[in-house]
XYZ file of N, CA, C and O in Angstrom:
832
model
N -21.475 3.673 5.335
C -21.998 2.349 5.694
C -21.414 1.292 4.735
O -21.365 1.498 3.529
N -20.965 0.194 5.314
C -20.369 -0.878 4.518
C -21.461 -1.679 3.820
O -22.415 -2.125 4.441
N -21.311 -1.848 2.508
C -22.272 -2.635 1.747
C -22.048 -4.119 1.999
O -21.010 -4.537 2.532
N -23.006 -4.938 1.587
C -22.875 -6.389 1.759
C -21.688 -6.914 0.957
O -20.952 -7.800 1.406
N -21.496 -6.355 -0.230
C -20.365 -6.759 -1.072
C -19.036 -6.425 -0.395
O -18.109 -7.245 -0.370
N -18.937 -5.210 0.173
C -17.707 -4.812 0.861
C -17.476 -5.664 2.111
O -16.340 -6.012 2.431
N -18.551 -6.001 2.807
C -18.447 -6.845 3.996
C -17.802 -8.192 3.648
O -16.938 -8.689 4.375
N -18.188 -8.760 2.521
C -17.599 -10.024 2.066
C -16.130 -9.814 1.693
O -15.262 -10.627 2.039
N -15.844 -8.721 0.991
C -14.466 -8.411 0.602
C -13.558 -8.307 1.822
O -12.461 -8.874 1.853
N -14.011 -7.592 2.845
C -13.178 -7.358 4.023
C -12.993 -8.644 4.833
O -11.924 -8.863 5.417
N -14.016 -9.479 4.881
C -13.894 -10.772 5.567
C -12.876 -11.649 4.838
O -12.027 -12.300 5.461
N -12.952 -11.657 3.509
C -12.000 -12.438 2.706
C -10.587 -11.900 2.890
O -9.623 -12.677 2.976
N -10.451 -10.592 2.956
C -9.139 -9.969 3.129
C -8.469 -10.469 4.409
O -7.287 -10.827 4.409
N -9.214 -10.501 5.507
C -8.664 -10.957 6.782
C -8.233 -12.428 6.706
O -7.163 -12.801 7.193
N -9.055 -13.241 6.077
C -8.751 -14.667 5.975
C -7.592 -14.942 5.012
O -6.736 -15.786 5.290
N -7.569 -14.248 3.880
C -6.465 -14.422 2.929
C -5.132 -14.058 3.582
O -4.106 -14.704 3.332
N -5.145 -12.990 4.401
C -3.919 -12.558 5.076
C -3.466 -13.591 6.093
O -2.266 -13.839 6.261
N -4.420 -14.210 6.769
C -4.103 -15.182 7.817
C -3.745 -16.562 7.262
O -2.782 -17.192 7.704
N -4.502 -17.020 6.263
C -4.376 -18.411 5.812
C -3.893 -18.563 4.370
O -3.655 -19.680 3.911
N -3.777 -17.454 3.657
C -3.414 -17.527 2.253
C -4.637 -17.789 1.382
O -5.673 -18.245 1.866
N -4.498 -17.498 0.093
C -5.626 -17.672 -0.824
C -6.034 -19.136 -0.922
O -7.205 -19.484 -0.782
N -5.063 -20.015 -1.139
C -5.365 -21.430 -1.310
C -5.902 -22.054 -0.025
O -6.694 -22.992 -0.066
N -5.466 -21.537 1.113
C -5.874 -22.111 2.389
C -7.206 -21.624 2.913
O -7.646 -22.026 4.000
N -7.863 -20.736 2.153
C -9.147 -20.172 2.577
C -10.263 -20.690 1.679
O -10.162 -20.626 0.457
N -11.332 -21.190 2.272
C -12.464 -21.691 1.497
C -13.566 -20.636 1.429
O -13.648 -19.740 2.278
N -14.411 -20.749 0.417
C -15.543 -19.818 0.301
C -16.503 -19.995 1.483
O -17.134 -19.027 1.915
N -16.584 -21.194 2.016
C -17.445 -21.428 3.185
C -16.940 -20.627 4.391
O -17.739 -20.054 5.138
N -15.616 -20.594 4.559
C -15.038 -19.823 5.670
C -15.283 -18.326 5.483
O -15.555 -17.606 6.446
N -15.173 -17.871 4.245
C -15.422 -16.451 3.959
C -16.867 -16.094 4.262
O -17.156 -15.069 4.904
N -17.796 -16.943 3.836
C -19.218 -16.706 4.083
C -19.501 -16.653 5.579
O -20.258 -15.786 6.058
N -18.890 -17.559 6.334
C -19.097 -17.592 7.785
C -18.555 -16.327 8.438
O -19.205 -15.725 9.297
N -17.360 -15.909 8.026
C -16.746 -14.708 8.602
C -17.541 -13.452 8.268
O -17.593 -12.513 9.056
N -18.140 -13.439 7.078
C -18.938 -12.282 6.649
C -20.384 -12.376 7.123
O -21.170 -11.437 6.909
N -20.731 -13.533 7.721
C -22.091 -13.770 8.214
C -23.124 -13.665 7.092
O -24.160 -13.024 7.236
N -22.805 -14.322 5.969
C -23.732 -14.363 4.827
C -23.846 -15.799 4.333
O -23.013 -16.650 4.642
N -24.878 -16.042 3.555
C -25.024 -17.344 2.917
C -23.946 -17.501 1.855
O -23.612 -16.545 1.153
N -23.418 -18.711 1.714
C -22.339 -18.948 0.749
C -22.750 -18.588 -0.681
O -21.917 -18.214 -1.512
N -24.032 -18.654 -0.965
C -24.519 -18.316 -2.307
C -24.302 -16.839 -2.633
O -24.250 -16.462 -3.808
N -24.172 -15.990 -1.592
C -23.959 -14.562 -1.822
C -22.599 -14.297 -2.463
O -22.432 -13.319 -3.193
N -21.638 -15.157 -2.196
C -20.315 -14.992 -2.810
C -20.416 -15.217 -4.316
O -19.860 -14.457 -5.118
N -21.162 -16.256 -4.686
C -21.379 -16.516 -6.115
C -22.165 -15.389 -6.755
O -21.880 -14.979 -7.889
N -23.130 -14.859 -6.025
C -23.990 -13.797 -6.552
C -23.182 -12.532 -6.854
O -23.322 -11.927 -7.919
N -22.320 -12.135 -5.898
C -21.571 -10.889 -6.059
C -20.300 -11.046 -6.881
O -19.884 -10.126 -7.590
N -19.655 -12.219 -6.778
C -18.325 -12.352 -7.380
C -18.182 -13.500 -8.381
O -17.293 -13.471 -9.215
N -19.005 -14.510 -8.263
C -18.924 -15.640 -9.182
C -18.047 -16.764 -8.681
O -18.380 -17.936 -8.825
N -16.895 -16.429 -8.063
C -15.969 -17.455 -7.583
C -15.001 -16.815 -6.594
O -14.923 -15.585 -6.468
N -14.247 -17.662 -5.902
C -13.232 -17.161 -4.971
C -12.154 -16.389 -5.731
O -11.643 -15.365 -5.248
N -11.802 -16.875 -6.914
C -10.791 -16.198 -7.736
C -11.236 -14.788 -8.115
O -10.454 -13.839 -8.044
N -12.501 -14.668 -8.512
C -13.027 -13.353 -8.899
C -13.126 -12.428 -7.686
O -12.941 -11.215 -7.804
N -13.431 -13.013 -6.521
C -13.477 -12.224 -5.286
C -12.085 -11.650 -5.000
O -11.945 -10.473 -4.649
N -11.074 -12.491 -5.139
C -9.688 -12.060 -4.924
C -9.317 -10.927 -5.872
O -8.724 -9.919 -5.468
N -9.664 -11.090 -7.137
C -9.377 -10.057 -8.133
C -10.065 -8.743 -7.779
O -9.488 -7.662 -7.909
N -11.305 -8.850 -7.312
C -12.066 -7.654 -6.937
C -11.438 -6.958 -5.738
O -11.399 -5.724 -5.675
N -10.934 -7.743 -4.780
C -10.287 -7.173 -3.600
C -9.041 -6.383 -4.003
O -8.834 -5.255 -3.544
N -8.223 -6.968 -4.862
C -7.016 -6.289 -5.346
C -7.391 -4.987 -6.050
O -6.817 -3.926 -5.794
N -8.368 -5.076 -6.928
C -8.811 -3.896 -7.676
C -9.347 -2.819 -6.738
O -9.038 -1.631 -6.890
N -10.133 -3.230 -5.758
C -10.754 -2.302 -4.797
C -9.687 -1.514 -4.036
O -9.740 -0.282 -3.969
N -8.722 -2.214 -3.459
C -7.695 -1.552 -2.658
C -6.746 -0.720 -3.520
O -6.350 0.390 -3.134
N -6.369 -1.234 -4.678
C -5.453 -0.493 -5.542
C -6.102 0.781 -6.070
O -5.467 1.831 -6.160
N -7.362 0.698 -6.421
C -8.061 1.873 -6.939
C -8.200 2.957 -5.870
O -8.177 4.146 -6.182
N -8.349 2.538 -4.599
C -8.380 3.507 -3.500
C -7.117 4.358 -3.505
O -7.174 5.586 -3.415
N -5.967 3.688 -3.595
C -4.693 4.390 -3.570
C -4.492 5.295 -4.766
O -3.999 6.415 -4.638
N -4.912 4.828 -5.932
C -4.760 5.642 -7.140
C -5.635 6.890 -7.078
O -5.231 7.962 -7.524
N -6.826 6.752 -6.506
C -7.726 7.892 -6.392
C -7.126 8.965 -5.483
O -7.142 10.155 -5.808
N -6.562 8.542 -4.343
C -5.959 9.491 -3.418
C -4.736 10.158 -4.033
O -4.525 11.356 -3.868
N -3.932 9.387 -4.762
C -2.733 9.936 -5.396
C -3.089 10.970 -6.458
O -2.405 11.982 -6.621
N -4.164 10.720 -7.182
C -4.598 11.653 -8.226
C -4.927 13.015 -7.628
O -4.591 14.053 -8.212
N -5.545 13.025 -6.458
C -5.869 14.282 -5.789
C -4.606 15.079 -5.478
O -4.568 16.307 -5.637
N -3.570 14.389 -5.022
C -2.306 15.057 -4.703
C -1.666 15.628 -5.967
O -1.206 16.772 -5.989
N -1.658 14.844 -7.033
C -1.011 15.264 -8.268
C -1.685 16.475 -8.898
O -1.039 17.272 -9.582
N -2.971 16.617 -8.689
C -3.720 17.713 -9.320
C -3.611 19.034 -8.556
O -4.054 20.065 -9.049
N -3.015 19.023 -7.381
C -2.901 20.254 -6.598
C -1.859 21.189 -7.209
O -0.781 20.761 -7.638
N -2.188 22.463 -7.252
C -1.273 23.460 -7.822
C -0.733 24.407 -6.749
O 0.061 25.295 -7.060
N -1.157 24.210 -5.501
C -0.755 25.108 -4.417
C 0.439 24.585 -3.631
O 0.848 25.212 -2.642
N 1.025 23.474 -4.060
C 2.170 22.896 -3.357
C 3.258 22.534 -4.375
O 2.954 22.266 -5.537
N 4.512 22.545 -3.918
C 5.596 22.207 -4.847
C 5.817 20.697 -4.903
O 5.137 19.922 -4.218
N 6.798 20.299 -5.717
C 7.005 18.867 -5.972
C 7.495 18.105 -4.734
O 7.151 16.932 -4.558
N 8.279 18.768 -3.883
C 8.715 18.072 -2.667
C 7.531 17.780 -1.750
O 7.422 16.690 -1.185
N 6.643 18.734 -1.609
C 5.467 18.525 -0.750
C 4.586 17.412 -1.323
O 3.999 16.621 -0.575
N 4.511 17.330 -2.652
C 3.754 16.233 -3.265
C 4.384 14.883 -2.917
O 3.676 13.925 -2.607
N 5.725 14.829 -2.969
C 6.428 13.601 -2.581
C 6.110 13.267 -1.122
O 5.809 12.107 -0.780
N 6.179 14.270 -0.262
C 5.890 14.054 1.161
C 4.484 13.496 1.364
O 4.278 12.562 2.141
N 3.530 14.073 0.653
C 2.140 13.643 0.816
C 1.925 12.229 0.274
O 1.135 11.456 0.831
N 2.621 11.870 -0.818
C 2.522 10.509 -1.333
C 3.100 9.508 -0.332
O 2.536 8.431 -0.117
N 4.231 9.866 0.286
C 4.838 8.992 1.301
C 3.922 8.882 2.510
O 3.727 7.783 3.065
N 3.333 10.008 2.933
C 2.384 9.986 4.057
C 1.224 9.040 3.758
O 0.816 8.230 4.604
N 0.692 9.182 2.555
C -0.453 8.368 2.150
C -0.090 6.880 2.116
O -0.837 6.035 2.640
N 1.051 6.577 1.526
C 1.479 5.191 1.377
C 1.747 4.557 2.744
O 1.340 3.428 3.035
N 2.438 5.314 3.609
C 2.743 4.813 4.954
C 1.458 4.518 5.724
O 1.340 3.477 6.377
N 0.515 5.428 5.643
C -0.749 5.250 6.357
C -1.512 4.041 5.831
O -2.103 3.276 6.608
N -1.496 3.840 4.527
C -2.215 2.701 3.949
C -1.584 1.373 4.357
O -2.287 0.408 4.650
N -0.257 1.325 4.391
C 0.419 0.094 4.817
C 0.127 -0.181 6.290
O -0.059 -1.330 6.696
N 0.059 0.882 7.092
C -0.243 0.725 8.522
C -1.680 0.264 8.747
O -1.939 -0.654 9.524
N -2.615 0.888 8.049
C -4.039 0.612 8.268
C -4.479 -0.683 7.589
O -5.264 -1.455 8.151
N -3.978 -0.920 6.377
C -4.410 -2.098 5.611
C -3.326 -3.185 5.613
O -2.910 -3.681 4.572
N -2.888 -3.538 6.814
C -1.826 -4.545 6.956
C -2.203 -5.843 6.257
O -1.376 -6.475 5.606
N -3.452 -6.253 6.431
C -3.898 -7.525 5.851
C -3.729 -7.533 4.341
O -3.202 -8.488 3.762
N -4.149 -6.457 3.698
C -4.087 -6.406 2.246
C -2.651 -6.474 1.738
O -2.334 -7.234 0.816
N -1.754 -5.690 2.337
C -0.379 -5.677 1.852
C 0.354 -6.976 2.185
O 1.268 -7.382 1.473
N -0.072 -7.653 3.242
C 0.477 -8.979 3.528
C 0.052 -9.960 2.434
O 0.839 -10.778 1.979
N -1.200 -9.848 2.012
C -1.707 -10.692 0.925
C -0.908 -10.435 -0.354
O -0.476 -11.362 -1.036
N -0.726 -9.165 -0.678
C -0.037 -8.815 -1.915
C 1.377 -9.378 -1.957
O 1.816 -9.928 -2.971
N 2.083 -9.253 -0.850
C 3.463 -9.713 -0.829
C 3.550 -11.238 -0.858
O 4.467 -11.803 -1.423
N 2.567 -11.892 -0.259
C 2.572 -13.353 -0.238
C 2.103 -13.938 -1.562
O 2.694 -14.867 -2.100
N 1.013 -13.380 -2.085
C 0.340 -14.015 -3.216
C 0.833 -13.578 -4.591
O 0.704 -14.322 -5.560
N 1.395 -12.364 -4.686
C 1.738 -11.880 -6.022
C 2.816 -12.723 -6.692
O 2.928 -12.750 -7.917
N 3.584 -13.441 -5.881
C 4.607 -14.324 -6.443
C 4.041 -15.679 -6.848
O 4.683 -16.423 -7.590
N 2.830 -15.970 -6.382
C 2.276 -17.313 -6.606
C 0.976 -17.333 -7.404
O 0.543 -18.395 -7.832
N 0.351 -16.173 -7.574
C -0.938 -16.168 -8.262
C -0.806 -16.658 -9.702
O 0.182 -16.382 -10.387
N -1.803 -17.394 -10.128
C -1.829 -17.894 -11.507
C -2.799 -17.085 -12.367
O -2.950 -17.352 -13.556
N -3.445 -16.099 -11.735
C -4.413 -15.288 -12.456
C -3.697 -14.256 -13.323
O -3.045 -13.343 -12.818
N -3.814 -14.393 -14.630
C -3.177 -13.445 -15.540
C -3.760 -12.050 -15.377
O -3.054 -11.046 -15.548
N -5.044 -11.985 -15.022
C -5.691 -10.688 -14.836
C -5.088 -9.954 -13.640
O -4.816 -8.755 -13.713
N -4.858 -10.672 -12.536
C -4.260 -10.053 -11.355
C -2.819 -9.639 -11.635
O -2.389 -8.540 -11.270
N -2.070 -10.513 -12.304
C -0.677 -10.200 -12.641
C -0.600 -8.926 -13.473
O 0.209 -8.028 -13.215
N -1.455 -8.820 -14.467
C -1.470 -7.640 -15.331
C -1.932 -6.401 -14.579
O -1.370 -5.316 -14.737
N -2.945 -6.572 -13.727
C -3.468 -5.438 -12.959
C -2.399 -4.897 -12.013
O -2.204 -3.683 -11.905
N -1.691 -5.801 -11.323
C -0.631 -5.385 -10.413
C 0.482 -4.664 -11.172
O 1.003 -3.645 -10.715
N 0.842 -5.192 -12.325
C 1.898 -4.575 -13.124
C 1.516 -3.162 -13.550
O 2.298 -2.219 -13.406
N 0.281 -3.010 -14.041
C -0.172 -1.699 -14.499
C -0.274 -0.707 -13.341
O 0.020 0.482 -13.496
N -0.692 -1.207 -12.168
C -0.792 -0.337 -10.992
C 0.583 0.146 -10.570
O 0.782 1.333 -10.277
N 1.557 -0.761 -10.548
C 2.921 -0.376 -10.179
C 3.493 0.614 -11.189
O 4.155 1.587 -10.813
N 3.238 0.367 -12.461
C 3.729 1.281 -13.491
C 3.117 2.670 -13.351
O 3.775 3.682 -13.605
N 1.854 2.706 -12.930
C 1.201 4.014 -12.764
C 1.839 4.794 -11.620
O 2.010 6.016 -11.703
N 2.239 4.088 -10.546
C 2.901 4.772 -9.430
C 4.306 5.221 -9.826
O 4.743 6.310 -9.445
N 5.013 4.400 -10.605
C 6.324 4.807 -11.105
C 6.168 6.043 -11.987
O 6.986 6.965 -11.956
N 5.077 6.073 -12.747
C 4.781 7.237 -13.577
C 4.567 8.489 -12.742
O 4.992 9.589 -13.141
N 3.918 8.346 -11.581
C 3.711 9.495 -10.686
C 5.052 10.049 -10.213
O 5.286 11.262 -10.258
N 5.922 9.154 -9.740
C 7.234 9.602 -9.274
C 8.016 10.272 -10.401
O 8.680 11.296 -10.191
N 7.935 9.709 -11.604
C 8.649 10.273 -12.744
C 8.132 11.669 -13.069
O 8.911 12.600 -13.331
N 6.822 11.813 -13.039
C 6.206 13.111 -13.340
C 6.630 14.171 -12.320
O 6.970 15.301 -12.686
N 6.640 13.799 -11.046
C 7.040 14.730 -9.997
C 8.522 15.068 -10.124
O 8.935 16.229 -9.983
N 9.347 14.049 -10.394
C 10.793 14.274 -10.522
C 11.106 15.244 -11.648
O 11.878 16.197 -11.471
N 10.508 15.028 -12.812
C 10.782 15.892 -13.958
C 10.343 17.325 -13.690
O 11.060 18.283 -14.013
N 9.172 17.490 -13.097
C 8.680 18.837 -12.776
C 9.558 19.498 -11.723
O 9.854 20.700 -11.804
N 9.993 18.699 -10.725
C 10.843 19.249 -9.669
C 12.194 19.689 -10.180
O 12.748 20.707 -9.741
N 12.767 18.944 -11.124
C 14.045 19.330 -11.737
C 13.879 20.605 -12.561
O 14.704 21.519 -12.508
N 12.794 20.653 -13.315
C 12.522 21.816 -14.162
C 12.328 23.077 -13.330
O 12.781 24.174 -13.708
N 11.668 22.937 -12.177
C 11.351 24.087 -11.330
C 12.433 24.391 -10.296
O 12.283 25.308 -9.485
N 13.524 23.616 -10.320
C 14.626 23.883 -9.397
C 14.392 23.405 -7.985
O 15.149 23.772 -7.069
N 13.366 22.596 -7.770
C 13.082 22.059 -6.430
C 14.062 20.930 -6.108
O 14.530 20.798 -4.980
N 14.393 20.122 -7.129
C 15.348 19.024 -6.976
C 16.603 19.314 -7.797
O 16.541 20.003 -8.820
N 17.734 18.781 -7.348
C 18.996 18.996 -8.073
C 19.623 17.688 -8.550
O 20.639 17.710 -9.238
N 19.046 16.559 -8.185
C 19.572 15.259 -8.587
C 18.507 14.460 -9.330
O 17.313 14.625 -9.092
N 18.966 13.587 -10.218
C 18.057 12.744 -10.988
C 18.387 11.258 -10.718
O 19.133 10.634 -11.470
N 17.840 10.687 -9.645
C 18.102 9.269 -9.380
C 17.338 8.397 -10.373
O 16.334 8.835 -10.946
N 17.803 7.156 -10.618
C 17.023 6.247 -11.466
C 15.608 6.105 -10.897
O 15.456 5.828 -9.708
N 14.612 6.285 -11.727
C 13.238 6.353 -11.226
C 12.791 5.037 -10.597
O 12.033 5.024 -9.625
N 13.295 3.921 -11.118
C 12.895 2.634 -10.540
C 13.464 2.466 -9.134
O 12.864 1.812 -8.277
N 14.639 3.063 -8.881
C 15.217 2.994 -7.539
C 14.473 3.906 -6.570
O 14.362 3.607 -5.382
N 13.963 5.029 -7.085
C 13.161 5.930 -6.255
C 11.910 5.200 -5.763
O 11.580 5.219 -4.573
N 11.241 4.519 -6.683
C 10.045 3.751 -6.335
C 10.396 2.604 -5.389
O 9.707 2.362 -4.394
N 11.477 1.898 -5.668
C 11.881 0.765 -4.835
C 12.262 1.204 -3.424
O 12.026 0.477 -2.455
N 12.870 2.383 -3.321
C 13.265 2.890 -2.008
C 12.051 3.078 -1.117
O 12.051 2.695 0.056
N 10.996 3.662 -1.664
C 9.790 3.917 -0.873
C 9.059 2.613 -0.552
O 8.839 2.290 0.618
N 8.681 1.867 -1.578
C 7.869 0.669 -1.364
C 8.669 -0.436 -0.666
O 8.159 -1.103 0.245
N 9.933 -0.626 -1.070
C 10.743 -1.677 -0.465
C 10.994 -1.445 1.012
O 10.887 -2.371 1.831
N 11.328 -0.205 1.375
C 11.575 0.126 2.782
C 10.311 -0.049 3.611
O 10.340 -0.619 4.704
N 9.198 0.427 3.076
C 7.927 0.317 3.792
C 7.536 -1.138 4.028
O 7.175 -1.527 5.152
N 7.611 -1.949 2.977
C 7.166 -3.335 3.096
C 8.080 -4.146 4.003
O 7.618 -4.938 4.816
N 9.383 -3.951 3.863
C 10.301 -4.716 4.706
C 10.107 -4.349 6.174
O 10.002 -5.229 7.040
N 10.045 -3.051 6.451
C 9.898 -2.602 7.839
C 8.559 -3.047 8.427
O 8.475 -3.396 9.607
N 7.529 -3.038 7.604
C 6.214 -3.471 8.079
C 6.236 -4.957 8.429
O 5.712 -5.378 9.473
N 6.855 -5.759 7.572
C 6.936 -7.201 7.824
C 7.790 -7.529 9.040
O 7.566 -8.537 9.712
N 8.791 -6.686 9.304
C 9.735 -6.962 10.397
C 9.355 -6.260 11.698
O 10.123 -6.305 12.667
N 8.191 -5.653 11.732
C 7.799 -4.819 12.886
C 7.868 -5.571 14.212
O 8.419 -5.074 15.197
N 7.313 -6.785 14.262
C 7.294 -7.529 15.523
C 8.703 -7.892 15.976
O 9.000 -7.885 17.186
N 9.586 -8.203 15.023
C 10.973 -8.514 15.370
C 11.656 -7.287 15.972
O 12.358 -7.376 16.988
N 11.437 -6.112 15.360
C 12.048 -4.894 15.871
C 11.478 -4.526 17.239
O 12.200 -4.044 18.110
N 10.191 -4.762 17.430
C 9.579 -4.468 18.734
C 10.228 -5.312 19.819
O 10.516 -4.828 20.915
N 10.471 -6.574 19.503
C 11.145 -7.465 20.462
C 12.578 -7.017 20.696
O 13.054 -6.988 21.839
N 13.280 -6.650 19.623
C 14.666 -6.193 19.731
C 14.766 -4.958 20.626
O 15.711 -4.802 21.412
N 13.784 -4.062 20.516
C 13.772 -2.827 21.295
C 13.248 -3.025 22.715
O 13.223 -2.074 23.504
N 12.814 -4.255 23.008
C 12.201 -4.554 24.318
C 11.049 -3.605 24.624
O 10.878 -3.149 25.756
N 10.288 -3.304 23.576
C 9.180 -2.354 23.724
C 7.959 -3.055 24.304
O 7.558 -4.123 23.834
N 7.380 -2.448 25.318
C 6.219 -3.046 25.984
C 4.933 -2.263 25.737
O 3.909 -2.539 26.370
N 4.988 -1.279 24.852
C 3.773 -0.514 24.529
C 2.737 -1.427 23.896
O 3.079 -2.442 23.275
N 1.460 -1.052 24.034
C 0.446 -1.842 23.340
C 0.563 -1.603 21.836
O 1.265 -0.701 21.384
N -0.115 -2.437 21.063
C 0.063 -2.461 19.606
C -0.194 -1.110 18.957
O 0.584 -0.656 18.106
N -1.277 -0.434 19.336
C -1.637 0.838 18.704
C -0.605 1.924 18.990
O -0.244 2.704 18.093
N -0.135 1.991 20.227
C 0.849 3.009 20.609
C 2.161 2.771 19.869
O 2.764 3.703 19.328
N 2.603 1.516 19.832
C 3.844 1.197 19.129
C 3.718 1.472 17.638
O 4.646 2.011 17.019
N 2.568 1.109 17.046
C 2.342 1.346 15.621
C 2.490 2.822 15.268
O 3.125 3.174 14.265
N 1.895 3.691 16.075
C 1.956 5.132 15.797
C 3.395 5.615 15.768
O 3.803 6.343 14.863
N 4.168 5.215 16.768
C 5.567 5.648 16.841
C 6.387 5.015 15.721
O 7.182 5.693 15.053
N 6.177 3.729 15.492
C 6.968 2.977 14.513
C 6.778 3.529 13.105
O 7.751 3.819 12.396
N 5.530 3.697 12.697
C 5.270 4.161 11.326
C 5.600 5.641 11.156
O 5.934 6.082 10.056
N 5.521 6.408 12.236
C 5.924 7.814 12.170
C 7.431 7.917 11.944
O 7.897 8.706 11.099
N 8.204 7.103 12.662
C 9.662 7.108 12.478
C 10.039 6.570 11.100
O 10.962 7.079 10.460
N 9.319 5.575 10.637
C 9.551 5.010 9.306
C 9.281 6.053 8.224
O 10.063 6.210 7.275
N 8.186 6.767 8.370
C 7.813 7.825 7.437
C 8.907 8.893 7.353
O 9.341 9.288 6.258
N 9.381 9.339 8.521
C 10.428 10.359 8.579
C 11.726 9.854 7.958
O 12.412 10.585 7.220
N 12.066 8.605 8.227
C 13.291 7.996 7.690
C 13.276 7.971 6.163
O 14.272 8.326 5.516
N 12.158 7.577 5.578
C 12.040 7.523 4.116
C 12.210 8.921 3.515
O 12.888 9.100 2.499
N 11.630 9.915 4.157
C 11.746 11.286 3.647
C 13.194 11.785 3.701
O 13.644 12.496 2.797
N 13.919 11.426 4.763
C 15.332 11.805 4.847
C 16.116 11.207 3.673
O 16.948 11.875 3.056
N 15.853 9.951 3.377
C 16.537 9.283 2.256
C 16.193 9.971 0.939
O 17.060 10.223 0.105
N 14.912 10.285 0.739
C 14.469 10.901 -0.510
C 15.049 12.302 -0.691
O 15.364 12.702 -1.817
N 15.201 13.041 0.397
C 15.822 14.369 0.303
C 17.222 14.262 -0.289
O 17.605 15.050 -1.155
N 17.972 13.286 0.174
C 19.332 13.101 -0.325
C 19.324 12.618 -1.776
O 20.087 13.115 -2.614
N 18.461 11.649 -2.079
C 18.380 11.104 -3.445
C 17.989 12.174 -4.461
O 18.484 12.193 -5.585
N 17.098 13.079 -4.057
C 16.566 14.087 -4.964
C 17.356 15.399 -4.928
O 17.116 16.288 -5.759
N 18.278 15.521 -3.976
C 19.021 16.770 -3.860
C 18.142 17.919 -3.429
O 18.302 19.051 -3.895
N 17.212 17.621 -2.523
C 16.295 18.664 -2.045
C 16.858 19.302 -0.784
O 17.258 18.616 0.152
N 16.897 20.626 -0.771
C 17.366 21.355 0.410
C 16.266 22.290 0.890
O 15.712 23.082 0.121
N 15.961 22.195 2.176
C 14.948 23.063 2.751
C 15.492 24.487 2.931
O 16.686 24.683 3.133
N 14.581 25.453 2.844
C 14.896 26.861 3.103
C 16.019 27.372 2.204
O 16.852 28.171 2.632
N 16.016 26.876 0.931
C 17.078 27.372 0.054
C 16.584 28.574 -0.734
O 15.394 28.800 -0.856
């Protein structure tokens, strides 16, 4: 069940994605969440603090899921990479609003707390890839050592660009499927494409 605080967060997320942080008022957020405007002050203190909480909420979700994958001992390093890509692809597909906000606002935010939080979150994900790469090389799962920052950029950059360009590609393909059907096919092909690239970058060979 969604709490009142989460209800406000999700309403703000939709509006921030549509109108931007500066273009969204607390009154609009309260109306969208169907709460009194005073509830925003009660739970968050200000629109800025609400924004910070939204970033923290979504980022912590991803870190929690990634931690579960990293702690598994029944799968090798390639499968861990696959599961991280699966997780990331699904989150970008499901939480389109949030990732649209991140890409739009992270270049313009003046909040030092958000800037630092985003930096630390990105560094933690780079750390995950580094940890998997080193273990995979040691265990003979991988045979190549790509620059770790390029490994991270390949996954996140490809996902974000393709997600932003989805409507253009749908038009280019003359696809008439409804949004949900096209999304399933599009993100599935995107997921597979990223894995093909990573296999080559990491020197991973199946059935070896």
